[in-house]
């Protein structure tokens, strides 16, 4: 198959450069490191070889027959439905079993599918792996793996796709990138899934109904810019991550000074001043840092944005990965708009600047990297009073095991009190190659958790390992981390294999349709209030009432290649400028009280075409949502 990728000049140039480098290195004997390794898993069952071979041969003949075969399969399925009185969607692949059957193929071993996986060093073997064996036993499908080196998996995949090399049947990485999916789709590298979602979507509707989601909206959000579906959906429904821009305050210091956690912007000043002046860590030194966050973007510090955290007392702060600072659509009349050109944003910067000038918010919050931030968090005795961080686990070392606690979001001078919400929007999780000989069976395999009643076991195995060895199902009377929210536990962790060398699962890289209720909150609570997952649960309970509804948040937008080529660089420059300017306002190099400095900031926004970028985003949003 020959594919020509049009429109993405940057991608073409990058591919050409990489190809030249690979050619230059080709004379050596060590080139094997850049090759994709193909491994074959042993068949899950030992069905009669002759029967499997005959069925496979028949599949090859009927596939060549095209429409006639599809019509015959449809007729047969409809006849079966008439016999049972049950409405069974027509399956067009003659090797496929009855719809919703856990054994996807009629004859075990009759179909082999190949997974493209970005290799994880913690997986000792993919073919000799409990997850692989379990999945083959369940589905009757033989599995092969084409392993891509983790450092340049996407580069190699892009090269294969653009050059027309046959792709593995199921691609499990890179399919959350909307531009890549659009590029692959319009150029025929991955299969259209519209027909499968149309015919076989009943369980998707059922699954979403259980979770109070709207499948039609989810499907819109995973559509490509050309209006087609190319990917299997994934929605990260982990409550611990919903409100991850959060603060933790030193309760020991509050108790020692006879203070309560601050509830508004004035009380925050009172508490931070006491932290600064009254030696709450008791070491006789003036070494306390009243409040601190971590440098934003690119340092590995997760959700440590002190400016964004404090801005929420004045105007909603969007902390999405691309930092577009969108306001909730309910606040804008349904139109895309940003916070950083608003008077309330300036008011927030004036307040933040006053905290920095008074020594209440450390200016290091805008400059130090994750290792420096972590070192300060681990100081003995503790030196930080209020920490902005997404990861409570970073706090719980022997020096501060029980000191830091989450607390309720504070209120600003106009009564504003926002909790930043991470949208956890649906995205593409995997795609089916246009080279796949059995795309319908591949679709059924990737939809396995939705098509079958027990949607969790496959994820439990792929996250935690072998049942009754690495984890067990929860027992009556046990409570989950999120018990206060009414969620019962699903499992008890026995032996953590995540991030450790194992052959019990694939350490992710599965690509299945993930539309299940949260997994992490289902773990049995061990009773330790300092457990970081439990702290996330407390934070969730405190602050969910202050977060905007998820449907009011702008989802990750799907751009056409032309929109990406024309605007991506401008978008990056704008994001960088806003991030740098707000830090300069915070530390006083730009004065937020100065009309001249503020107007210069607004003028530069105009020079960077921020309104034109919003207009492009509005077009993309309207296109996605069918407006």
PDB file of N, CA, C and O in Angstrom, residues 128-152:
ATOM      1  N   UNK A 128       5.263 -14.317  26.556  1.00  0.00           N
ATOM      2  CA  UNK A 128       5.165 -15.202  27.721  1.00  0.00           C
ATOM      3  C   UNK A 128       4.707 -14.370  28.905  1.00  0.00           C
ATOM      4  O   UNK A 128       5.454 -14.089  29.834  1.00  0.00           O
ATOM      5  N   UNK A 129       3.441 -13.976  28.870  1.00  0.00           N
ATOM      6  CA  UNK A 129       2.931 -12.976  29.804  1.00  0.00           C
ATOM      7  C   UNK A 129       1.532 -13.396  30.232  1.00  0.00           C
ATOM      8  O   UNK A 129       0.733 -13.838  29.404  1.00  0.00           O
ATOM      9  N   UNK A 130       1.242 -13.265  31.521  1.00  0.00           N
ATOM     10  CA  UNK A 130      -0.077 -13.680  32.002  1.00  0.00           C
ATOM     11  C   UNK A 130      -1.189 -12.932  31.278  1.00  0.00           C
ATOM     12  O   UNK A 130      -2.213 -13.525  30.920  1.00  0.00           O
ATOM     13  N   UNK A 131      -1.013 -11.645  31.082  1.00  0.00           N
ATOM     14  CA  UNK A 131      -2.031 -10.838  30.411  1.00  0.00           C
ATOM     15  C   UNK A 131      -2.298 -11.373  29.007  1.00  0.00           C
ATOM     16  O   UNK A 131      -3.455 -11.500  28.572  1.00  0.00           O
ATOM     17  N   UNK A 132      -1.251 -11.712  28.290  1.00  0.00           N
ATOM     18  CA  UNK A 132      -1.391 -12.224  26.926  1.00  0.00           C
ATOM     19  C   UNK A 132      -2.139 -13.551  26.930  1.00  0.00           C
ATOM     20  O   UNK A 132      -3.090 -13.753  26.150  1.00  0.00           O
ATOM     21  N   UNK A 133      -1.711 -14.459  27.782  1.00  0.00           N
ATOM     22  CA  UNK A 133      -2.352 -15.777  27.848  1.00  0.00           C
ATOM     23  C   UNK A 133      -3.820 -15.656  28.238  1.00  0.00           C
ATOM     24  O   UNK A 133      -4.693 -16.298  27.646  1.00  0.00           O
ATOM     25  N   UNK A 134      -4.084 -14.816  29.223  1.00  0.00           N
ATOM     26  CA  UNK A 134      -5.466 -14.615  29.668  1.00  0.00           C
ATOM     27  C   UNK A 134      -6.326 -14.069  28.541  1.00  0.00           C
ATOM     28  O   UNK A 134      -7.443 -14.546  28.315  1.00  0.00           O
ATOM     29  N   UNK A 135      -5.820 -13.086  27.811  1.00  0.00           N
ATOM     30  CA  UNK A 135      -6.594 -12.463  26.746  1.00  0.00           C
ATOM     31  C   UNK A 135      -6.840 -13.441  25.600  1.00  0.00           C
ATOM     32  O   UNK A 135      -7.936 -13.485  25.018  1.00  0.00           O
ATOM     33  N   UNK A 136      -5.843 -14.252  25.289  1.00  0.00           N
ATOM     34  CA  UNK A 136      -6.031 -15.256  24.234  1.00  0.00           C
ATOM     35  C   UNK A 136      -7.058 -16.293  24.648  1.00  0.00           C
ATOM     36  O   UNK A 136      -7.908 -16.702  23.846  1.00  0.00           O
ATOM     37  N   UNK A 137      -6.996 -16.714  25.902  1.00  0.00           N
ATOM     38  CA  UNK A 137      -7.970 -17.689  26.391  1.00  0.00           C
ATOM     39  C   UNK A 137      -9.392 -17.125  26.342  1.00  0.00           C
ATOM     40  O   UNK A 137     -10.346 -17.838  26.021  1.00  0.00           O
ATOM     41  N   UNK A 138      -9.536 -15.855  26.674  1.00  0.00           N
ATOM     42  CA  UNK A 138     -10.860 -15.240  26.698  1.00  0.00           C
ATOM     43  C   UNK A 138     -11.438 -15.078  25.298  1.00  0.00           C
ATOM     44  O   UNK A 138     -12.627 -15.326  25.074  1.00  0.00           O
ATOM     45  N   UNK A 139     -10.619 -14.640  24.366  1.00  0.00           N
ATOM     46  CA  UNK A 139     -11.124 -14.213  23.059  1.00  0.00           C
ATOM     47  C   UNK A 139     -10.964 -15.243  21.956  1.00  0.00           C
ATOM     48  O   UNK A 139     -11.645 -15.172  20.932  1.00  0.00           O
ATOM     49  N   UNK A 140     -10.034 -16.176  22.135  1.00  0.00           N
ATOM     50  CA  UNK A 140      -9.747 -17.145  21.077  1.00  0.00           C
ATOM     51  C   UNK A 140      -8.858 -16.598  19.984  1.00  0.00           C
ATOM     52  O   UNK A 140      -8.618 -17.270  18.961  1.00  0.00           O
ATOM     53  N   UNK A 141      -8.334 -15.395  20.148  1.00  0.00           N
ATOM     54  CA  UNK A 141      -7.504 -14.751  19.131  1.00  0.00           C
ATOM     55  C   UNK A 141      -6.033 -14.939  19.490  1.00  0.00           C
ATOM     56  O   UNK A 141      -5.622 -14.727  20.630  1.00  0.00           O
ATOM     57  N   UNK A 142      -5.221 -15.325  18.506  1.00  0.00           N
ATOM     58  CA  UNK A 142      -3.780 -15.369  18.707  1.00  0.00           C
ATOM     59  C   UNK A 142      -3.223 -13.949  18.650  1.00  0.00           C
ATOM     60  O   UNK A 142      -3.654 -13.142  17.815  1.00  0.00           O
ATOM     61  N   UNK A 143      -2.269 -13.660  19.494  1.00  0.00           N
ATOM     62  CA  UNK A 143      -1.702 -12.315  19.560  1.00  0.00           C
ATOM     63  C   UNK A 143      -0.218 -12.330  19.213  1.00  0.00           C
ATOM     64  O   UNK A 143       0.535 -13.185  19.683  1.00  0.00           O
ATOM     65  N   UNK A 144       0.161 -11.385  18.368  1.00  0.00           N
ATOM     66  CA  UNK A 144       1.564 -11.131  18.065  1.00  0.00           C
ATOM     67  C   UNK A 144       1.865  -9.692  18.462  1.00  0.00           C
ATOM     68  O   UNK A 144       0.955  -8.869  18.592  1.00  0.00           O
ATOM     69  N   UNK A 145       3.135  -9.398  18.635  1.00  0.00           N
ATOM     70  CA  UNK A 145       3.529  -8.059  19.068  1.00  0.00           C
ATOM     71  C   UNK A 145       4.649  -7.535  18.183  1.00  0.00           C
ATOM     72  O   UNK A 145       5.637  -8.221  17.959  1.00  0.00           O
ATOM     73  N   UNK A 146       4.490  -6.340  17.695  1.00  0.00           N
ATOM     74  CA  UNK A 146       5.568  -5.633  17.030  1.00  0.00           C
ATOM     75  C   UNK A 146       5.991  -4.526  17.978  1.00  0.00           C
ATOM     76  O   UNK A 146       5.248  -3.564  18.212  1.00  0.00           O
ATOM     77  N   UNK A 147       7.175  -4.693  18.548  1.00  0.00           N
ATOM     78  CA  UNK A 147       7.635  -3.807  19.608  1.00  0.00           C
ATOM     79  C   UNK A 147       8.456  -2.662  19.028  1.00  0.00           C
ATOM     80  O   UNK A 147       9.419  -2.884  18.292  1.00  0.00           O
ATOM     81  N   UNK A 148       8.076  -1.455  19.376  1.00  0.00           N
ATOM     82  CA  UNK A 148       8.761  -0.260  18.920  1.00  0.00           C
ATOM     83  C   UNK A 148       9.618   0.275  20.065  1.00  0.00           C
ATOM     84  O   UNK A 148       9.138   0.362  21.210  1.00  0.00           O
ATOM     85  N   UNK A 149      10.869   0.665  19.804  1.00  0.00           N
ATOM     86  CA  UNK A 149      11.721   1.187  20.879  1.00  0.00           C
ATOM     87  C   UNK A 149      11.087   2.426  21.487  1.00  0.00           C
ATOM     88  O   UNK A 149      10.647   3.336  20.780  1.00  0.00           O
ATOM     89  N   UNK A 150      11.033   2.485  22.807  1.00  0.00           N
ATOM     90  CA  UNK A 150      10.256   3.517  23.482  1.00  0.00           C
ATOM     91  C   UNK A 150      10.744   4.925  23.161  1.00  0.00           C
ATOM     92  O   UNK A 150       9.949   5.863  23.119  1.00  0.00           O
ATOM     93  N   UNK A 151      12.025   5.101  22.922  1.00  0.00           N
ATOM     94  CA  UNK A 151      12.565   6.441  22.716  1.00  0.00           C
ATOM     95  C   UNK A 151      12.128   7.065  21.393  1.00  0.00           C
ATOM     96  O   UNK A 151      12.022   8.281  21.283  1.00  0.00           O
ATOM     97  N   UNK A 152      11.915   6.256  20.374  1.00  0.00           N
ATOM     98  CA  UNK A 152      11.540   6.827  19.075  1.00  0.00           C
ATOM     99  C   UNK A 152      10.409   6.044  18.421  1.00  0.00           C
ATOM    100  O   UNK A 152      10.352   5.889  17.205  1.00  0.00           O
TER     101      UNK A 152
END
